[in-house]
PDB file of C-alpha atoms in Angstrom:
ATOM      1  CA  GLU A   1     118.075 156.584  98.899  1.00  0.00           C
ATOM      2  CA  THR A   2     114.386 156.323 100.144  1.00  0.00           C
ATOM      3  CA  GLY A   3     113.945 159.541 101.690  1.00  0.00           C
ATOM      4  CA  VAL A   4     113.535 157.960 105.090  1.00  0.00           C
ATOM      5  CA  THR A   5     116.822 158.535 107.290  1.00  0.00           C
ATOM      6  CA  GLN A   6     117.345 156.641 110.369  1.00  0.00           C
ATOM      7  CA  THR A   7     120.157 157.449 112.855  1.00  0.00           C
ATOM      8  CA  PRO A   8     122.246 155.803 114.233  1.00  0.00           C
ATOM      9  CA  ARG A   9     122.691 153.062 111.934  1.00  0.00           C
ATOM     10  CA  HIS A  10     124.211 150.882 114.555  1.00  0.00           C
ATOM     11  CA  LEU A  11     123.950 150.837 118.325  1.00  0.00           C
ATOM     12  CA  VAL A  12     125.222 148.998 121.172  1.00  0.00           C
ATOM     13  CA  MET A  13     123.750 149.507 124.786  1.00  0.00           C
ATOM     14  CA  GLY A  14     123.924 147.919 128.057  1.00  0.00           C
ATOM     15  CA  MET A  15     120.627 146.885 129.745  1.00  0.00           C
ATOM     16  CA  THR A  16     120.739 149.939 132.018  1.00  0.00           C
ATOM     17  CA  ASN A  17     121.381 152.681 129.474  1.00  0.00           C
ATOM     18  CA  LYS A  18     118.851 155.069 127.752  1.00  0.00           C
ATOM     19  CA  LYS A  19     119.151 155.828 124.135  1.00  0.00           C
ATOM     20  CA  SER A  20     116.949 156.916 121.298  1.00  0.00           C
ATOM     21  CA  LEU A  21     116.574 156.013 117.690  1.00  0.00           C
ATOM     22  CA  LYS A  22     115.532 158.726 115.297  1.00  0.00           C
ATOM     23  CA  CYS A  23     113.904 158.660 111.916  1.00  0.00           C
ATOM     24  CA  GLU A  24     113.297 161.562 109.551  1.00  0.00           C
ATOM     25  CA  GLN A  25     111.241 161.902 106.317  1.00  0.00           C
ATOM     26  CA  HIS A  26     110.825 164.644 104.008  1.00  0.00           C
ATOM     27  CA  LEU A  27     108.568 163.086 101.589  1.00  0.00           C
ATOM     28  CA  GLY A  28     105.330 164.803 102.867  1.00  0.00           C
ATOM     29  CA  HIS A  29     103.974 161.569 104.274  1.00  0.00           C
ATOM     30  CA  ASN A  30     101.535 161.680 106.902  1.00  0.00           C
ATOM     31  CA  ALA A  31     101.937 158.238 108.462  1.00  0.00           C
ATOM     32  CA  MET A  32     105.281 157.064 110.095  1.00  0.00           C
ATOM     33  CA  TYR A  33     105.998 153.552 111.602  1.00  0.00           C
ATOM     34  CA  TRP A  34     108.349 151.486 113.790  1.00  0.00           C
ATOM     35  CA  TYR A  35     108.887 147.903 112.896  1.00  0.00           C
ATOM     36  CA  LYS A  36     111.092 145.285 114.535  1.00  0.00           C
ATOM     37  CA  GLN A  37     112.922 142.747 112.541  1.00  0.00           C
ATOM     38  CA  SER A  38     114.515 139.877 114.484  1.00  0.00           C
ATOM     39  CA  ALA A  39     116.249 137.024 112.753  1.00  0.00           C
ATOM     40  CA  LYS A  40     114.071 134.369 111.665  1.00  0.00           C
ATOM     41  CA  LYS A  41     111.085 136.188 112.576  1.00  0.00           C
ATOM     42  CA  PRO A  42     108.298 138.217 110.623  1.00  0.00           C
ATOM     43  CA  LEU A  43     108.421 141.812 110.825  1.00  0.00           C
ATOM     44  CA  GLU A  44     106.680 142.971 113.812  1.00  0.00           C
ATOM     45  CA  LEU A  45     104.812 146.189 113.708  1.00  0.00           C
ATOM     46  CA  MET A  46     105.334 148.187 116.976  1.00  0.00           C
ATOM     47  CA  PHE A  47     103.809 151.691 116.475  1.00  0.00           C
ATOM     48  CA  VAL A  48     102.064 153.677 113.996  1.00  0.00           C
ATOM     49  CA  TYR A  49     101.542 157.483 113.813  1.00  0.00           C
ATOM     50  CA  ASN A  50      99.199 159.388 111.622  1.00  0.00           C
ATOM     51  CA  PHE A  51      99.557 163.196 111.691  1.00  0.00           C
ATOM     52  CA  LYS A  52     101.358 162.883 114.799  1.00  0.00           C
ATOM     53  CA  GLU A  53      98.621 160.922 116.593  1.00  0.00           C
ATOM     54  CA  GLN A  54      99.452 157.394 117.765  1.00  0.00           C
ATOM     55  CA  THR A  55      96.921 154.914 115.972  1.00  0.00           C
ATOM     56  CA  GLU A  56      98.704 151.634 116.756  1.00  0.00           C
ATOM     57  CA  ASN A  57     100.394 150.168 119.510  1.00  0.00           C
ATOM     58  CA  ASN A  58     101.018 146.602 118.947  1.00  0.00           C
ATOM     59  CA  SER A  59     101.338 145.503 122.628  1.00  0.00           C
ATOM     60  CA  VAL A  60     104.904 146.816 122.843  1.00  0.00           C
ATOM     61  CA  PRO A  61     106.544 146.704 126.296  1.00  0.00           C
ATOM     62  CA  SER A  62     106.788 149.991 128.020  1.00  0.00           C
ATOM     63  CA  ARG A  63     110.679 149.954 127.802  1.00  0.00           C
ATOM     64  CA  PHE A  64     109.981 151.336 124.214  1.00  0.00           C
ATOM     65  CA  SER A  65     108.634 154.622 124.316  1.00  0.00           C
ATOM     66  CA  PRO A  66     107.687 156.248 121.046  1.00  0.00           C
ATOM     67  CA  GLU A  67     107.579 160.004 120.198  1.00  0.00           C
ATOM     68  CA  CYS A  68     106.187 161.869 117.180  1.00  0.00           C
ATOM     69  CA  PRO A  69     106.696 165.572 117.528  1.00  0.00           C
ATOM     70  CA  ASN A  70     105.650 166.228 113.842  1.00  0.00           C
ATOM     71  CA  SER A  71     104.849 164.283 110.769  1.00  0.00           C
ATOM     72  CA  SER A  72     108.617 164.374 109.743  1.00  0.00           C
ATOM     73  CA  HIS A  73     110.004 162.977 112.787  1.00  0.00           C
ATOM     74  CA  LEU A  74     109.685 159.839 114.831  1.00  0.00           C
ATOM     75  CA  PHE A  75     111.765 158.666 117.707  1.00  0.00           C
ATOM     76  CA  LEU A  76     112.025 155.544 119.700  1.00  0.00           C
ATOM     77  CA  HIS A  77     113.310 156.032 123.132  1.00  0.00           C
ATOM     78  CA  LEU A  78     114.685 152.836 124.744  1.00  0.00           C
ATOM     79  CA  HIS A  79     115.562 152.085 128.504  1.00  0.00           C
ATOM     80  CA  THR A  80     116.239 149.198 130.422  1.00  0.00           C
ATOM     81  CA  LEU A  81     116.260 146.701 127.478  1.00  0.00           C
ATOM     82  CA  GLN A  82     116.801 143.170 127.458  1.00  0.00           C
ATOM     83  CA  PRO A  83     119.236 141.123 125.377  1.00  0.00           C
ATOM     84  CA  GLU A  84     116.291 139.672 123.231  1.00  0.00           C
ATOM     85  CA  ASP A  85     115.414 143.209 122.110  1.00  0.00           C
ATOM     86  CA  SER A  86     118.533 142.964 119.929  1.00  0.00           C
ATOM     87  CA  ALA A  87     117.434 143.415 116.190  1.00  0.00           C
ATOM     88  CA  LEU A  88     117.009 145.632 113.232  1.00  0.00           C
ATOM     89  CA  TYR A  89     114.498 148.433 114.048  1.00  0.00           C
ATOM     90  CA  LEU A  90     113.073 149.789 110.760  1.00  0.00           C
ATOM     91  CA  CYS A  91     111.269 153.238 110.592  1.00  0.00           C
ATOM     92  CA  ALA A  92     108.803 153.652 107.738  1.00  0.00           C
ATOM     93  CA  SER A  93     106.347 156.490 106.230  1.00  0.00           C
ATOM     94  CA  SER A  94     103.550 156.291 104.017  1.00  0.00           C
ATOM     95  CA  PRO A  95     101.385 158.892 102.076  1.00  0.00           C
ATOM     96  CA  GLY A  96      98.084 157.081 102.804  1.00  0.00           C
ATOM     97  CA  ASP A  97      96.188 153.903 103.495  1.00  0.00           C
ATOM     98  CA  VAL A  98      96.612 152.320  99.894  1.00  0.00           C
ATOM     99  CA  ALA A  99     100.022 153.275  99.400  1.00  0.00           C
ATOM    100  CA  GLY A 100     103.300 151.240  99.844  1.00  0.00           C
ATOM    101  CA  LEU A 101     105.603 152.004 102.788  1.00  0.00           C
ATOM    102  CA  PHE A 102     108.916 153.644 102.453  1.00  0.00           C
ATOM    103  CA  PHE A 103     111.484 152.216 104.674  1.00  0.00           C
ATOM    104  CA  GLY A 104     114.578 153.684 106.113  1.00  0.00           C
ATOM    105  CA  GLU A 105     117.756 151.602 106.198  1.00  0.00           C
ATOM    106  CA  GLY A 106     117.262 150.633 109.810  1.00  0.00           C
ATOM    107  CA  SER A 107     119.052 150.936 113.173  1.00  0.00           C
ATOM    108  CA  ARG A 108     120.868 147.816 114.255  1.00  0.00           C
ATOM    109  CA  LEU A 109     120.519 147.457 118.033  1.00  0.00           C
ATOM    110  CA  THR A 110     122.501 145.286 120.163  1.00  0.00           C
ATOM    111  CA  VAL A 111     121.843 144.991 123.724  1.00  0.00           C
ATOM    112  CA  LEU A 112     124.439 143.529 126.003  1.00  0.00           C
TER     113      LEU A 112
ATOM    114  CA  ALA B   1      92.343 138.061 111.312  1.00  0.00           C
ATOM    115  CA  GLN B   2      94.324 139.513 108.321  1.00  0.00           C
ATOM    116  CA  SER B   3      97.640 137.412 107.417  1.00  0.00           C
ATOM    117  CA  VAL B   4      99.991 136.285 104.783  1.00  0.00           C
ATOM    118  CA  ALA B   5     101.822 133.240 104.395  1.00  0.00           C
ATOM    119  CA  GLN B   6     104.811 132.756 102.354  1.00  0.00           C
ATOM    120  CA  PRO B   7     105.292 128.713 102.384  1.00  0.00           C
ATOM    121  CA  GLU B   8     108.805 128.727 101.091  1.00  0.00           C
ATOM    122  CA  ASP B   9     111.754 129.829 103.310  1.00  0.00           C
ATOM    123  CA  GLN B  10     114.083 129.931 100.232  1.00  0.00           C
ATOM    124  CA  VAL B  11     113.810 129.421  96.485  1.00  0.00           C
ATOM    125  CA  ASN B  12     116.797 128.563  94.336  1.00  0.00           C
ATOM    126  CA  VAL B  13     116.684 129.612  90.658  1.00  0.00           C
ATOM    127  CA  ALA B  14     119.376 129.534  87.805  1.00  0.00           C
ATOM    128  CA  GLU B  15     120.110 132.768  86.113  1.00  0.00           C
ATOM    129  CA  GLY B  16     117.901 133.387  83.067  1.00  0.00           C
ATOM    130  CA  ASN B  17     115.319 130.934  84.378  1.00  0.00           C
ATOM    131  CA  PRO B  18     111.731 132.152  85.400  1.00  0.00           C
ATOM    132  CA  LEU B  19     111.187 132.480  89.054  1.00  0.00           C
ATOM    133  CA  THR B  20     108.166 132.610  91.199  1.00  0.00           C
ATOM    134  CA  VAL B  21     107.907 133.439  95.142  1.00  0.00           C
ATOM    135  CA  LYS B  22     104.678 132.365  96.495  1.00  0.00           C
ATOM    136  CA  CYS B  23     102.239 134.162  98.860  1.00  0.00           C
ATOM    137  CA  THR B  24      98.844 133.507 100.007  1.00  0.00           C
ATOM    138  CA  TYR B  25      96.621 135.710 102.027  1.00  0.00           C
ATOM    139  CA  SER B  26      93.732 135.765 104.419  1.00  0.00           C
ATOM    140  CA  VAL B  27      91.572 138.903 104.754  1.00  0.00           C
ATOM    141  CA  SER B  28      88.163 140.294 105.353  1.00  0.00           C
ATOM    142  CA  GLY B  29      87.091 142.346 102.514  1.00  0.00           C
ATOM    143  CA  ASN B  30      88.889 143.458  99.574  1.00  0.00           C
ATOM    144  CA  PRO B  31      92.691 142.697  99.757  1.00  0.00           C
ATOM    145  CA  TYR B  32      95.188 145.391  99.565  1.00  0.00           C
ATOM    146  CA  LEU B  33      98.534 143.362  98.623  1.00  0.00           C
ATOM    147  CA  PHE B  34     102.240 144.244  98.539  1.00  0.00           C
ATOM    148  CA  TRP B  35     105.492 143.005  97.638  1.00  0.00           C
ATOM    149  CA  TYR B  36     108.693 144.236  99.152  1.00  0.00           C
ATOM    150  CA  VAL B  37     112.432 143.348  98.626  1.00  0.00           C
ATOM    151  CA  GLN B  38     115.194 143.725 101.161  1.00  0.00           C
ATOM    152  CA  TYR B  39     119.021 143.538 100.263  1.00  0.00           C
ATOM    153  CA  PRO B  40     121.564 142.632 102.839  1.00  0.00           C
ATOM    154  CA  ASN B  41     121.984 145.581 105.466  1.00  0.00           C
ATOM    155  CA  ARG B  42     119.271 147.631 103.968  1.00  0.00           C
ATOM    156  CA  GLY B  43     115.706 148.441 104.768  1.00  0.00           C
ATOM    157  CA  LEU B  44     112.763 147.111 102.694  1.00  0.00           C
ATOM    158  CA  GLN B  45     111.871 148.542  99.163  1.00  0.00           C
ATOM    159  CA  PHE B  46     108.424 148.516  97.836  1.00  0.00           C
ATOM    160  CA  LEU B  47     108.181 146.626  94.526  1.00  0.00           C
ATOM    161  CA  LEU B  48     104.498 146.506  93.558  1.00  0.00           C
ATOM    162  CA  LYS B  49     100.812 146.466  94.797  1.00  0.00           C
ATOM    163  CA  TYR B  50      97.641 145.317  94.089  1.00  0.00           C
ATOM    164  CA  ILE B  51      94.595 147.333  94.929  1.00  0.00           C
ATOM    165  CA  THR B  52      91.881 146.680  92.385  1.00  0.00           C
ATOM    166  CA  GLY B  53      91.752 146.264  88.460  1.00  0.00           C
ATOM    167  CA  ASP B  54      93.902 143.968  86.383  1.00  0.00           C
ATOM    168  CA  ASN B  55      94.952 140.785  87.974  1.00  0.00           C
ATOM    169  CA  LEU B  56      98.500 140.982  86.730  1.00  0.00           C
ATOM    170  CA  VAL B  57     100.368 143.789  88.363  1.00  0.00           C
ATOM    171  CA  LYS B  58     103.799 145.141  87.028  1.00  0.00           C
ATOM    172  CA  GLY B  59     106.352 146.481  89.218  1.00  0.00           C
ATOM    173  CA  SER B  60     109.918 147.572  89.596  1.00  0.00           C
ATOM    174  CA  TYR B  61     113.116 145.686  88.280  1.00  0.00           C
ATOM    175  CA  GLY B  62     110.988 143.579  85.851  1.00  0.00           C
ATOM    176  CA  PHE B  63     109.072 141.842  88.657  1.00  0.00           C
ATOM    177  CA  GLU B  64     105.259 141.257  88.423  1.00  0.00           C
ATOM    178  CA  ALA B  65     102.624 139.514  90.539  1.00  0.00           C
ATOM    179  CA  GLU B  66      99.514 137.581  89.794  1.00  0.00           C
ATOM    180  CA  PHE B  67      96.244 138.367  91.925  1.00  0.00           C
ATOM    181  CA  ASN B  68      94.292 135.286  92.163  1.00  0.00           C
ATOM    182  CA  LYS B  69      91.000 135.672  94.108  1.00  0.00           C
ATOM    183  CA  SER B  70      89.856 132.055  94.032  1.00  0.00           C
ATOM    184  CA  GLN B  71      93.071 130.680  95.312  1.00  0.00           C
ATOM    185  CA  THR B  72      93.776 133.791  97.630  1.00  0.00           C
ATOM    186  CA  SER B  73      97.137 134.159  96.288  1.00  0.00           C
ATOM    187  CA  PHE B  74      99.455 136.968  95.294  1.00  0.00           C
ATOM    188  CA  HIS B  75     102.384 135.280  93.736  1.00  0.00           C
ATOM    189  CA  LEU B  76     105.592 137.116  92.582  1.00  0.00           C
ATOM    190  CA  LYS B  77     107.129 136.490  89.294  1.00  0.00           C
ATOM    191  CA  LYS B  78     109.870 137.361  86.981  1.00  0.00           C
ATOM    192  CA  PRO B  79     110.312 135.776  83.360  1.00  0.00           C
ATOM    193  CA  SER B  80     114.126 135.929  83.698  1.00  0.00           C
ATOM    194  CA  ALA B  81     116.080 135.925  86.995  1.00  0.00           C
ATOM    195  CA  LEU B  82     119.100 137.777  87.452  1.00  0.00           C
ATOM    196  CA  VAL B  83     121.800 137.154  90.108  1.00  0.00           C
ATOM    197  CA  SER B  84     121.334 140.705  91.385  1.00  0.00           C
ATOM    198  CA  ASP B  85     117.726 139.556  92.164  1.00  0.00           C
ATOM    199  CA  SER B  86     118.994 137.429  95.156  1.00  0.00           C
ATOM    200  CA  ALA B  87     117.495 138.933  98.112  1.00  0.00           C
ATOM    201  CA  LEU B  88     114.744 138.515 100.814  1.00  0.00           C
ATOM    202  CA  TYR B  89     111.294 138.957  99.571  1.00  0.00           C
ATOM    203  CA  PHE B  90     108.244 139.879 101.746  1.00  0.00           C
ATOM    204  CA  CYS B  91     104.662 139.624 100.851  1.00  0.00           C
ATOM    205  CA  ALA B  92     102.266 142.047 102.895  1.00  0.00           C
ATOM    206  CA  VAL B  93      98.654 142.916 103.288  1.00  0.00           C
ATOM    207  CA  ARG B  94      97.237 146.079 104.217  1.00  0.00           C
ATOM    208  CA  ASP B  95      94.706 145.824 107.153  1.00  0.00           C
ATOM    209  CA  LEU B  96      91.975 148.296 106.423  1.00  0.00           C
ATOM    210  CA  ARG B  97      90.464 148.346 109.781  1.00  0.00           C
ATOM    211  CA  SER B  98      91.450 151.178 112.352  1.00  0.00           C
ATOM    212  CA  GLY B  99      92.005 153.404 109.526  1.00  0.00           C
ATOM    213  CA  GLY B 100      94.227 151.186 107.446  1.00  0.00           C
ATOM    214  CA  PHE B 101      97.442 151.981 108.676  1.00  0.00           C
ATOM    215  CA  LYS B 102      98.581 148.614 109.615  1.00  0.00           C
ATOM    216  CA  THR B 103     100.566 146.512 107.186  1.00  0.00           C
ATOM    217  CA  ILE B 104     101.246 142.736 108.122  1.00  0.00           C
ATOM    218  CA  PHE B 105     104.286 141.021 106.663  1.00  0.00           C
ATOM    219  CA  GLY B 106     104.773 137.610 105.816  1.00  0.00           C
ATOM    220  CA  ALA B 107     107.788 135.751 107.288  1.00  0.00           C
ATOM    221  CA  GLY B 108     109.816 136.390 103.977  1.00  0.00           C
ATOM    222  CA  THR B 109     111.304 134.346 101.232  1.00  0.00           C
ATOM    223  CA  ARG B 110     115.047 134.142 100.656  1.00  0.00           C
ATOM    224  CA  LEU B 111     115.802 134.005  96.812  1.00  0.00           C
ATOM    225  CA  PHE B 112     119.214 132.768  95.564  1.00  0.00           C
ATOM    226  CA  VAL B 113     119.825 133.005  91.735  1.00  0.00           C
ATOM    227  CA  LYS B 114     122.867 131.233  90.769  1.00  0.00           C
ATOM    228  CA  ALA B 115     124.897 132.381  87.718  1.00  0.00           C
TER     229      ALA B 115
END
């Protein structure tokens, strides 16, 4: 248990669906992250939020829409995804710039 | 640009033998380096980090890493491998530009420890 909880753990959606991934941390961290992990590829940083403000958008397609209502919660809204978006989506948090990241267990997304 | 390279896709060792998982980095300025481990169907877990100070850093589960500035390397080591160490290992560097909240990961090295 890392203190970072992701739901759902598994999600199957069609290309025309709209769904959301949720991440929650009660570690008191100020920074939260979304990473994408695809088979045989390095982890791809998608978004970073620090104190609810987005500090990084790594050229992510607009079909992925992040939301950070407070420092404890982070969402990733998904719409009109493509099959190549199927991956493990990992949320992480950290207390500062020299600290390690605390990851959730991930949400395994399959787009049909 | 900040980057890390893990030259080996896979490392195989026998239980009880020492293990090394290699990582080299390219950064501008002082490097902030990390190692993470990922077990099947799990998220990544932080193992250890190098910020400054001693070149040999000790971390979780008996792992340690050696920072070598001249060779720009940060290899992960363990004196005696366990079967339970079999997992995917990631080296990472913190990009301190733009506020320092961007962590860049290597492609990962799969470690197999055989009984």
